CSV table of C-alpha atoms and ligand atoms in Angstrom, one decimal:
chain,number,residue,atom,x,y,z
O,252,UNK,CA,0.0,0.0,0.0
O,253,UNK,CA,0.9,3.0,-0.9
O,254,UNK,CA,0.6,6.5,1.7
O,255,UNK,CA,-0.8,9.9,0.6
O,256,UNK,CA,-0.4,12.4,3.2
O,257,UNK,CA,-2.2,15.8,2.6
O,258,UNK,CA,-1.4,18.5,5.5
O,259,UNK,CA,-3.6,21.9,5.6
O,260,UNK,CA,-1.3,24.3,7.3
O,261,UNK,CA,-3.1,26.3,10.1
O,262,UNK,CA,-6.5,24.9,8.5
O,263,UNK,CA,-8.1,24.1,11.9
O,264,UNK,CA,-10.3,27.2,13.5
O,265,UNK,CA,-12.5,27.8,15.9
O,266,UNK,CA,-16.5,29.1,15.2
O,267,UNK,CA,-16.7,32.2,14.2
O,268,UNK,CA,-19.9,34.3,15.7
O,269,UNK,CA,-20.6,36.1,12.5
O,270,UNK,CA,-20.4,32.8,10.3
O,271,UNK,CA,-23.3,31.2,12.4
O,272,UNK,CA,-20.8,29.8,14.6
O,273,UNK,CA,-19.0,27.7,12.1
O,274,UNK,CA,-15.8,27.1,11.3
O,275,UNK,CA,-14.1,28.4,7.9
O,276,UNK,CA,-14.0,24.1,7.4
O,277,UNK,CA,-17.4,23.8,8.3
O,278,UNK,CA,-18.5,27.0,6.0
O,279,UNK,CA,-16.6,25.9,2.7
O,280,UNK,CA,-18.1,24.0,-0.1
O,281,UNK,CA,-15.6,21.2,-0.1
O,282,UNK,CA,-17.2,17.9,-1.6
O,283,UNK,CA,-13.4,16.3,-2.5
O,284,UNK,CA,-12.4,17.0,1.3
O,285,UNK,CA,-15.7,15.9,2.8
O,286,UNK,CA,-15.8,12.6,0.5
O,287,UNK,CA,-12.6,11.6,1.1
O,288,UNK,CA,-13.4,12.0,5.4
O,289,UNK,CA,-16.9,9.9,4.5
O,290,UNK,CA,-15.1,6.9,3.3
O,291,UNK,CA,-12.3,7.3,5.9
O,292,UNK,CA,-12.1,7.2,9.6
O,293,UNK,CA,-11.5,10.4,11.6
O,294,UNK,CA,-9.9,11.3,15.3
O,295,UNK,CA,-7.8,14.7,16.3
O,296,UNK,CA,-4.4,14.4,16.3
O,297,UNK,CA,-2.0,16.2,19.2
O,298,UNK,CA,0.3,17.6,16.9
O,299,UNK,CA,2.7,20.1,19.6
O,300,UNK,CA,3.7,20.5,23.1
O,301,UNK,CA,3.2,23.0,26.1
O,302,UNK,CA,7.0,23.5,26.6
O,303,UNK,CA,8.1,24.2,22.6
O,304,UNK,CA,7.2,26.9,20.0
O,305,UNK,CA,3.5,26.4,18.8
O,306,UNK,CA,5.5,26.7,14.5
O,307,UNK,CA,5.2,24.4,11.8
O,308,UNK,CA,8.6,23.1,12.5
O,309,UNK,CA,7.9,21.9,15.7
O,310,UNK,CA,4.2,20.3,14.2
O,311,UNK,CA,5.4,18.7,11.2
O,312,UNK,CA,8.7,16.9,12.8
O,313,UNK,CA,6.4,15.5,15.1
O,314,UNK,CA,3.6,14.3,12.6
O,315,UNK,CA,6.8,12.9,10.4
O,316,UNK,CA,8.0,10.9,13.8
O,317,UNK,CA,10.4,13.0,14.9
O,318,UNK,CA,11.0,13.7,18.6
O,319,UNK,CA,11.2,17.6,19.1
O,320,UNK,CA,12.7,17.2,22.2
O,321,UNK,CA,16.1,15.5,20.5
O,322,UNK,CA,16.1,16.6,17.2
O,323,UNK,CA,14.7,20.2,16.8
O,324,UNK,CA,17.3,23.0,17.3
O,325,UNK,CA,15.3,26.2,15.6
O,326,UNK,CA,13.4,27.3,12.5
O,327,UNK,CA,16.7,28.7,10.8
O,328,UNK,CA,18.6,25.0,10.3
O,329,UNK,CA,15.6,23.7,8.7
O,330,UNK,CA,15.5,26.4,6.2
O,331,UNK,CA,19.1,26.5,5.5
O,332,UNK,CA,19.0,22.6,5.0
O,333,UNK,CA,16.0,23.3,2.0
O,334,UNK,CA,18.6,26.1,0.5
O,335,UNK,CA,21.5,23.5,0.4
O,336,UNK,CA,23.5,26.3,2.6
O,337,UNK,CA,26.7,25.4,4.0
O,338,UNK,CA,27.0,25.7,7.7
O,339,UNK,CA,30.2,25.5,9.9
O,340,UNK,CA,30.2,23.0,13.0
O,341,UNK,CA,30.7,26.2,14.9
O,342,UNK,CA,28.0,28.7,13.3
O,343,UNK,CA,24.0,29.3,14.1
O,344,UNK,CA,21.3,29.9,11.7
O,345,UNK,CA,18.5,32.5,11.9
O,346,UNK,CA,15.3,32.5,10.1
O,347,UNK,CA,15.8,36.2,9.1
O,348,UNK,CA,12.3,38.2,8.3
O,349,UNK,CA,12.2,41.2,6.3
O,350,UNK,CA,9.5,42.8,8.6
O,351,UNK,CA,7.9,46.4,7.8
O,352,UNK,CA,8.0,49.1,10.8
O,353,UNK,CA,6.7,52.6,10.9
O,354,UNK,CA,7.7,54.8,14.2
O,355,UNK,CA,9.3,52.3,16.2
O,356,UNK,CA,6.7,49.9,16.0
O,357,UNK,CA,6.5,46.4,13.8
O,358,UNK,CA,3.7,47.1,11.1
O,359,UNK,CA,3.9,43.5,9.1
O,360,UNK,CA,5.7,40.7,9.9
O,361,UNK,CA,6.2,40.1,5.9
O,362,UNK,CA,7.5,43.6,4.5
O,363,UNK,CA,4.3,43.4,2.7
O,364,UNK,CA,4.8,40.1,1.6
O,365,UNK,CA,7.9,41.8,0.0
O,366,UNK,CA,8.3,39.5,-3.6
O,367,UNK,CA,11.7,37.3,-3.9
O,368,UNK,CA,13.1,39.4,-6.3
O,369,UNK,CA,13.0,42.7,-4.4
O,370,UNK,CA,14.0,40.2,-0.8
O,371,UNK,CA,17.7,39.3,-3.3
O,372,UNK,CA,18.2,43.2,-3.8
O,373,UNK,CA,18.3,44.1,0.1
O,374,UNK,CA,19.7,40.8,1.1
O,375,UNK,CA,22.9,41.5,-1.4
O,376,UNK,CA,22.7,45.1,0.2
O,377,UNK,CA,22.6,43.7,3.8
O,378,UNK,CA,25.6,41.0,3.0
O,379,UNK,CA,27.7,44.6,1.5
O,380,UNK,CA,27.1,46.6,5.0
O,381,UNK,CA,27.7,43.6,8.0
O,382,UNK,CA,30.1,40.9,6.2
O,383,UNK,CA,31.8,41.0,9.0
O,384,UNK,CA,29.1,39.9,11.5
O,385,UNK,CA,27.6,36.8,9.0
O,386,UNK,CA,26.0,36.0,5.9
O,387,UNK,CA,22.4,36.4,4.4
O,388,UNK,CA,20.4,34.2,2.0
O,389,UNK,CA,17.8,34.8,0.2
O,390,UNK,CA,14.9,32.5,0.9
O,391,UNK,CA,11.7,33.1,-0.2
O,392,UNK,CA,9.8,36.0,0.0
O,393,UNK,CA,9.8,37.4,3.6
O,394,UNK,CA,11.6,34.4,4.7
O,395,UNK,CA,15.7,34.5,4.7
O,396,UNK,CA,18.6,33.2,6.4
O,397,UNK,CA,21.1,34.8,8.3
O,398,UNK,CA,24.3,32.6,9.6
O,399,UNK,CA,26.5,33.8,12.0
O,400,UNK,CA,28.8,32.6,14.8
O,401,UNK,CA,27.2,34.5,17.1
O,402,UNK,CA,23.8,34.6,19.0
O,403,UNK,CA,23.3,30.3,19.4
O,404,UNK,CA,22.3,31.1,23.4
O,405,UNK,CA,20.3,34.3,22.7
O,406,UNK,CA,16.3,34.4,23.2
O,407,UNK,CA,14.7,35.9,20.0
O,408,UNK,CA,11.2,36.5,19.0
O,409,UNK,CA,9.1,35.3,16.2
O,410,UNK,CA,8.0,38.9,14.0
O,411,UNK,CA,3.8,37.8,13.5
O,412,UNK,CA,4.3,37.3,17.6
O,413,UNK,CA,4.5,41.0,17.9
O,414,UNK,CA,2.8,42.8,15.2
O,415,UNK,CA,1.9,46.4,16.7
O,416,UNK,CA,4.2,46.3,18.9
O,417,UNK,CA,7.5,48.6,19.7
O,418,UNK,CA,10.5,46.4,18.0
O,419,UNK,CA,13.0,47.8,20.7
O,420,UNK,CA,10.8,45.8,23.2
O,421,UNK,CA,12.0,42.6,21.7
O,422,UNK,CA,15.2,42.6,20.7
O,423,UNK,CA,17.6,39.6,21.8
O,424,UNK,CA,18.2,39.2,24.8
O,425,UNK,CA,19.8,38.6,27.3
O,426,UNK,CA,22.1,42.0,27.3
O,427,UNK,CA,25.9,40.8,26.7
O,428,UNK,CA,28.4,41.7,23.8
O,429,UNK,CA,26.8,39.1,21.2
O,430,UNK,CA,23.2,40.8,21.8
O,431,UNK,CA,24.1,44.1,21.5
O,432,UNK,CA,26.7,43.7,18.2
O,433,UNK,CA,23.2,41.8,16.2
O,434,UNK,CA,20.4,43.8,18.0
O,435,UNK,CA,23.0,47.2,16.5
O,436,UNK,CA,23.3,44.9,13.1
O,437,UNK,CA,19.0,44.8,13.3
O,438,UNK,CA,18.5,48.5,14.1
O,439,UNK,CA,21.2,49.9,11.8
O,440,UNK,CA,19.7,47.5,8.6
O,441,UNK,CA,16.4,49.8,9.1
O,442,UNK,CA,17.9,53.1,8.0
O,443,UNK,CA,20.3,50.7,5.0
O,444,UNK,CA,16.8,49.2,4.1
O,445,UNK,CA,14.6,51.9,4.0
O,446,UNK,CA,17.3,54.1,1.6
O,447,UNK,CA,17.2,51.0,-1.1
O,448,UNK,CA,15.7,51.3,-4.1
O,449,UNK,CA,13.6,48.6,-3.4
O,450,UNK,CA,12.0,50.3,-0.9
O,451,UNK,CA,11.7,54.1,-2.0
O,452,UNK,CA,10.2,52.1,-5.3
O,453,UNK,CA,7.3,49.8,-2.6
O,454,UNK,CA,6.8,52.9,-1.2
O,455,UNK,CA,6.0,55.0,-4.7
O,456,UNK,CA,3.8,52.1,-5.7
O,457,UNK,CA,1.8,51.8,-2.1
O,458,UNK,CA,3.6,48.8,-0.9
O,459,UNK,CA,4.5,48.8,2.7
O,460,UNK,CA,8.6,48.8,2.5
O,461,UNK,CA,10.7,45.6,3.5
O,462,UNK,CA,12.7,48.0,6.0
O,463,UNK,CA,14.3,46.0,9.1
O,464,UNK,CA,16.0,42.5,8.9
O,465,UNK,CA,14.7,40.5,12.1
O,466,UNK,CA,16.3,37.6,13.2
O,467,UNK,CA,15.2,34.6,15.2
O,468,UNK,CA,14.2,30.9,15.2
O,469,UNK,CA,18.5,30.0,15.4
O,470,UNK,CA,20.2,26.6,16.1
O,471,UNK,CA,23.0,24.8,15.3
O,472,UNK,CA,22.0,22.1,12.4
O,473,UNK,CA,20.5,19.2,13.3
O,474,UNK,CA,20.2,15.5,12.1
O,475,UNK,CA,18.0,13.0,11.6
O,476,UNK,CA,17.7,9.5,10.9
O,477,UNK,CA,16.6,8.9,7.4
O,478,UNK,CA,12.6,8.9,7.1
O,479,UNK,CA,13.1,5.0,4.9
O,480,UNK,CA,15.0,3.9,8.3
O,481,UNK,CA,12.5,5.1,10.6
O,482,UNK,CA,9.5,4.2,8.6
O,483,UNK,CA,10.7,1.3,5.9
O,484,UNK,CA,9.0,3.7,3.4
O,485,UNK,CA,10.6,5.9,0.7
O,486,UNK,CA,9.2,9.2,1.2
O,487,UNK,CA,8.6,12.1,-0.8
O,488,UNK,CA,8.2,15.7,0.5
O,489,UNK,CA,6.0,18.0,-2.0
O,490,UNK,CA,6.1,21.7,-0.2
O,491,UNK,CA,6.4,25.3,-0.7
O,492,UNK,CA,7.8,26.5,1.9
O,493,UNK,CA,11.5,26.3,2.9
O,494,UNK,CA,10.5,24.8,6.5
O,495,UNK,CA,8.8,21.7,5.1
O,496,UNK,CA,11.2,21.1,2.3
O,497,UNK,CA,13.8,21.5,5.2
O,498,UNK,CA,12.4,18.9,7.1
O,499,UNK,CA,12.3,15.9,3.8
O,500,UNK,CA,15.7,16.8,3.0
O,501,UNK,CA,17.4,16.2,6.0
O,502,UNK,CA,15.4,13.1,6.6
O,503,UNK,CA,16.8,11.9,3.1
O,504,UNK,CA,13.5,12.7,1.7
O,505,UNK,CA,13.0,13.5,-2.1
O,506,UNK,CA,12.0,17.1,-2.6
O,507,UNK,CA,11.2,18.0,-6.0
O,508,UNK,CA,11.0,21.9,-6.7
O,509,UNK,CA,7.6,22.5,-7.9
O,510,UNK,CA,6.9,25.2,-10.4
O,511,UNK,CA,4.4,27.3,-9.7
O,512,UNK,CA,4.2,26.7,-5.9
O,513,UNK,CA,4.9,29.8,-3.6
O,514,UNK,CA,3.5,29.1,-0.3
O,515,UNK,CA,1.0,31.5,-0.6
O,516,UNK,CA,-2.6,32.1,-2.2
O,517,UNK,CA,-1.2,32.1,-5.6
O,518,UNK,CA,0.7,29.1,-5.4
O,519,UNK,CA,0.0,26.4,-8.1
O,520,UNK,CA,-2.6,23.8,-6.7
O,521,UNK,CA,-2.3,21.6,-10.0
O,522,UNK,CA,1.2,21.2,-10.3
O,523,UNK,CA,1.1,20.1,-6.7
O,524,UNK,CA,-0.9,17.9,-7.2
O,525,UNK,CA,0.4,16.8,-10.4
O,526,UNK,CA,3.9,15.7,-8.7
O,527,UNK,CA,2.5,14.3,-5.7
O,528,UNK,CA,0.8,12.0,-8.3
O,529,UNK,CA,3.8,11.2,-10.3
O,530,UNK,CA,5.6,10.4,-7.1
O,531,UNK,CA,3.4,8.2,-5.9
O,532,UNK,CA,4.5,5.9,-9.2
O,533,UNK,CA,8.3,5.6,-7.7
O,534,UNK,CA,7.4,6.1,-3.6
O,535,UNK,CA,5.9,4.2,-1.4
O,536,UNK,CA,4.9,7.7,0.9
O,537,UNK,CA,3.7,11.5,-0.1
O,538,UNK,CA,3.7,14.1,2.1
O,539,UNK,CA,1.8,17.0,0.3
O,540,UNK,CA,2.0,20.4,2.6
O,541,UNK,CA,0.1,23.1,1.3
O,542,UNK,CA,1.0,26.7,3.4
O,543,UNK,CA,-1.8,29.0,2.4
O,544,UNK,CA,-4.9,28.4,4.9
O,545,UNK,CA,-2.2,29.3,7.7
O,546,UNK,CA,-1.6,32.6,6.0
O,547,UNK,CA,-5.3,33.4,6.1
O,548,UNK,CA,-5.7,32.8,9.6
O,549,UNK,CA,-2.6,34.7,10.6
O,550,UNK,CA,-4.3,37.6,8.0
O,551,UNK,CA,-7.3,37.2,10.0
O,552,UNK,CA,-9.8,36.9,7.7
O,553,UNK,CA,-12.5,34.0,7.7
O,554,UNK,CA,-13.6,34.6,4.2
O,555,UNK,CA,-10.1,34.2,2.9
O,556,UNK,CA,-9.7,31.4,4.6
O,557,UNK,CA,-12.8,29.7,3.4
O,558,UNK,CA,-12.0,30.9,-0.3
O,559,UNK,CA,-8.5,29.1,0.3
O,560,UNK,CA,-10.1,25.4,1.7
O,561,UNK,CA,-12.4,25.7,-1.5
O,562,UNK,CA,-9.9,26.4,-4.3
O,563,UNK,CA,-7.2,23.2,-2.2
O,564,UNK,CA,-10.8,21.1,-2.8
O,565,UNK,CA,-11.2,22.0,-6.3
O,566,UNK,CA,-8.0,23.1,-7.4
O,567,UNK,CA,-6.1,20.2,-5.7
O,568,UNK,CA,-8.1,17.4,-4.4
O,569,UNK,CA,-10.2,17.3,-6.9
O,570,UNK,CA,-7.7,16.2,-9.4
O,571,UNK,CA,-5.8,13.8,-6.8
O,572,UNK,CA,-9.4,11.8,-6.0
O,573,UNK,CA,-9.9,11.7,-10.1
O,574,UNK,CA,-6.1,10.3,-10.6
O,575,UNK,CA,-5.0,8.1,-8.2
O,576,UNK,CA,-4.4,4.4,-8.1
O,577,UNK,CA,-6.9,2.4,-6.3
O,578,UNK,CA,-3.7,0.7,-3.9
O,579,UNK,CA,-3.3,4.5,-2.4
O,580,UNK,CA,-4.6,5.4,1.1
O,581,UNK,CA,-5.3,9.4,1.1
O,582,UNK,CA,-5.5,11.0,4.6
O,583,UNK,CA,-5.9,14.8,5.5
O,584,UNK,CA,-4.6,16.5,8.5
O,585,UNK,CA,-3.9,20.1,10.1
O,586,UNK,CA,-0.4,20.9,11.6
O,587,UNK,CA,-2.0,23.2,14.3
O,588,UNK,CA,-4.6,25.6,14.1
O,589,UNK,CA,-4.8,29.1,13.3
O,590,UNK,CA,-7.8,30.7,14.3
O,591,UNK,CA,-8.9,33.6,12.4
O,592,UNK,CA,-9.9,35.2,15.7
O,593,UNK,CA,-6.1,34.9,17.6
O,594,UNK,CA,-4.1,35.2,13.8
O,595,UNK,CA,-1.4,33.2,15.4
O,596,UNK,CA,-1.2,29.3,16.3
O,597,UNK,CA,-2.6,27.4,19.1
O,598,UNK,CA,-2.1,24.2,20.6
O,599,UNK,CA,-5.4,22.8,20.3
O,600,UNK,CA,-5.8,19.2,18.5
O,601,UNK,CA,-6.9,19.3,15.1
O,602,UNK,CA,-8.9,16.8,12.9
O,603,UNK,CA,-7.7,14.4,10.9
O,604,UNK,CA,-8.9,11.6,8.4
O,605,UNK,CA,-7.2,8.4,7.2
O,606,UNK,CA,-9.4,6.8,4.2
O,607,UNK,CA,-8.3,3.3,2.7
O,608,UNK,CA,-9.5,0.7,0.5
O,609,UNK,CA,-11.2,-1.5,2.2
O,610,UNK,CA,-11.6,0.7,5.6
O,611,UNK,CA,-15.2,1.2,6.7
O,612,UNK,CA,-15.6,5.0,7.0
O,613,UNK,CA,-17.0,7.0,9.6
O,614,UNK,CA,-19.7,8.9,7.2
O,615,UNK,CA,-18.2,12.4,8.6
O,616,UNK,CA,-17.1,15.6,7.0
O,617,UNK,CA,-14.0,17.3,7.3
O,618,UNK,CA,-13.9,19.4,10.3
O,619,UNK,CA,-13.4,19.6,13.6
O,620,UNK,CA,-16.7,18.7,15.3
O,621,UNK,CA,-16.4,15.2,13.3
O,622,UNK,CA,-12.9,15.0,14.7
O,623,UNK,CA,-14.1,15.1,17.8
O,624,UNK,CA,-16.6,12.0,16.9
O,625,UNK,CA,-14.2,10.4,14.8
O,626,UNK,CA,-13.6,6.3,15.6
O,627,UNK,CA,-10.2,7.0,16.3
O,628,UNK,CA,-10.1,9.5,19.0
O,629,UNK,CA,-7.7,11.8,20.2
O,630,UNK,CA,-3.9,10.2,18.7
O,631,UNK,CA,-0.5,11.6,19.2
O,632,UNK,CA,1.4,13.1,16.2
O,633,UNK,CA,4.5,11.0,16.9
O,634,UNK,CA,2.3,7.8,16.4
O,635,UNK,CA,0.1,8.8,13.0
O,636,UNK,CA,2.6,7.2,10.5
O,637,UNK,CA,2.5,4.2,12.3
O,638,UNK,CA,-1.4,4.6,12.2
O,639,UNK,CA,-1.6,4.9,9.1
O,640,UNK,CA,0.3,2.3,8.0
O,641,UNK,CA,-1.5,-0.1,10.3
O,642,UNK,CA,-5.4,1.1,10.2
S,894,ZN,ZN1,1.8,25.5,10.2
């Protein structure tokens, strides 16, 4: 049997007063999601802990069988492992943001979801002014790298954690010489930034500017046992986002670069789902991440949100229920939620379906009340390869 795993970043939610009290799930039109939970067998998966950052790293390590606890050092290694970046033995990585601010205070987490091709402009001008402090990669978008030898014991803050708030506030801490020479490297790249081009351009064109480099989410790089050791299948990671893509290659995943796919609500639901059916052909396990329902709940808006689950249904699952072999178990889950209402991650369960030939189905839709009913109850993250293998 073959495994197709589809993940709906942030797509859990609580109900929302002025939908009726539903849930941006519950208020889609989403027949390919719904069928596919009828004819499957539903519970809610425990996907983070109390004692670890509520991100995606944390969430999808865990769902892949990976114990946070020993393996996860920060959001920056996993990113720098998707780039192919080289990083000393002795030398940290930083997710680094390209956040706006405006009078002291942090305006968008994103830089206006600044585009990759503006991000390579100020990262080559941030790698010009502090070469002697570390070096910058473009990522995608928003989301860069910063590698440095300095900062592995610092505390730092994740940008969409304090959105309208003063940036000085939340610097890294604590106060000693490595703090203060990146915290001056972070305040001094707002006056560089803001002069660019780039920026005076954004600014022109009514674009909120790209104007501070923020660093956090640092660790050394870690390693992990190959995902065909742990689970004796060959697996296949089909992502967007550097954090996933991360994740399958340094568990020896394959991780093909999808054209088209950008992490956000323009990516390319075909193709997606195009290569996650070719690789089910050569692999025995698919893991298909798709990152824009997160972004509508950190955005905050339910209709968003429900305009994203409908165009994965139609756009995506649509053409994986009308393509796939027969021998192919599908299953749907949610990393974590992201409730329109709190626009960041919480640590609640979130549904999840496992549908198989042969598997009597609990008759349920997709969402999180029939999670709740679903015939196999609440089950931890670490376990639901090894549940869905066995089911
Ligand atoms: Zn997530």
């Amino acid at each position: 049997m073959k495994h197709l795993v589809i993940v709906g970043d942030g797509m859990a939610d609580y109900p929302v007063e002025e939908a009726n009290g539903k849930t941006p799930l519950q208020a889609a039109e989403k027949p390919n999601m719904d069928e596919i939970a009828r004819r499957g067998r539903m519970g809610m998966l425990r996907t983070l802990r109390p004692n670890l950052p509520r991100g995606s790293d944390v969430a999808n390590l865990i769902i892949l069988g990976y114990d946070p606890y020993s393996c996860y050092t920060g959001r920056g290694p996993l990113e720098a492992a998707a780039r192919g970046v080289r990083v000393g033995d002795n030398e940290v990585v930083f997710r680094c943001n390209l956040i706006t601010v405006e009078e002291n205070r942090v305006v968008d987490y994103s830089g206006g979801h600044v585009t990759t091709s503006d991000a390579e402009v100020l990262i080559s001008e941030l790698n010009r002014r502090f070469v002697n402090i570390g070096r910058f990669y473009t990522g995608v978008s928003y989301r860069n790298i910063f590698v440095s030898k300095w900062g592995g014991g610092l505390r730092a803050t994740p940008p969409h954690d304090i959105v309208g708030e003063e940036y000085g506030k939340h610097l890294l801490k604590p106060d000693n010489e490595e703090s203060r020479l990146l915290n001056r490297m972070m305040v001094e790249s707002i006056r560089i930034l803001s002069e660019n081009q780039v920026n005076i351009r954004r600014r022109k064109a009514g674009d909120r500017p790209a104007n501070m480099a923020w660093i956090w989410g640092q660790g050394r790089m870690p390693s992990l046992e190959p995902f065909s050791l742990k689970h004796g299948l060959r697996g296949v990671v089909i992502a967007a986002v550097d954090l996933i893509k991360g994740i399958g290659k340094l568990a020896q995943m394959h991780v093909p670069e999808v054209p088209g796919a950008t992490g956000y609500y323009d990516t390319s639901y075909e193709n997606k789902a195009a290569y996650a059916v070719k690789a089910l052909e050569e692999f025995d396990f698919v893991y298909l991440h798709v990152e824009a329902p997160d972004e509508a709940g950190h955005e905050g808006s339910f209709e968003t949100k429900v305009k994203v689950i409908e165009e994965m249904d139609r756009r995506l699952l649509k053409k994986i229920l009308d393509s796939v072999e027969e021998n192919v178990s599908i299953s749907i889950l949610v990393d974590h939620p992201t409730p329109v209402s709190v626009r960041n991650h919480t640590l609640d369960p979130t549904p999840f379906t496992v549908m198989k030939p042969g598997l009597k189905g609990d008759g349920l839709p997709f969402d999180e009340n029939s999670g709740l009913k679903g015939s196999l109850g609440l089950v931890d993250g670490m376990e639901i390869v090894k549940l869905i293998k066995s089911v």
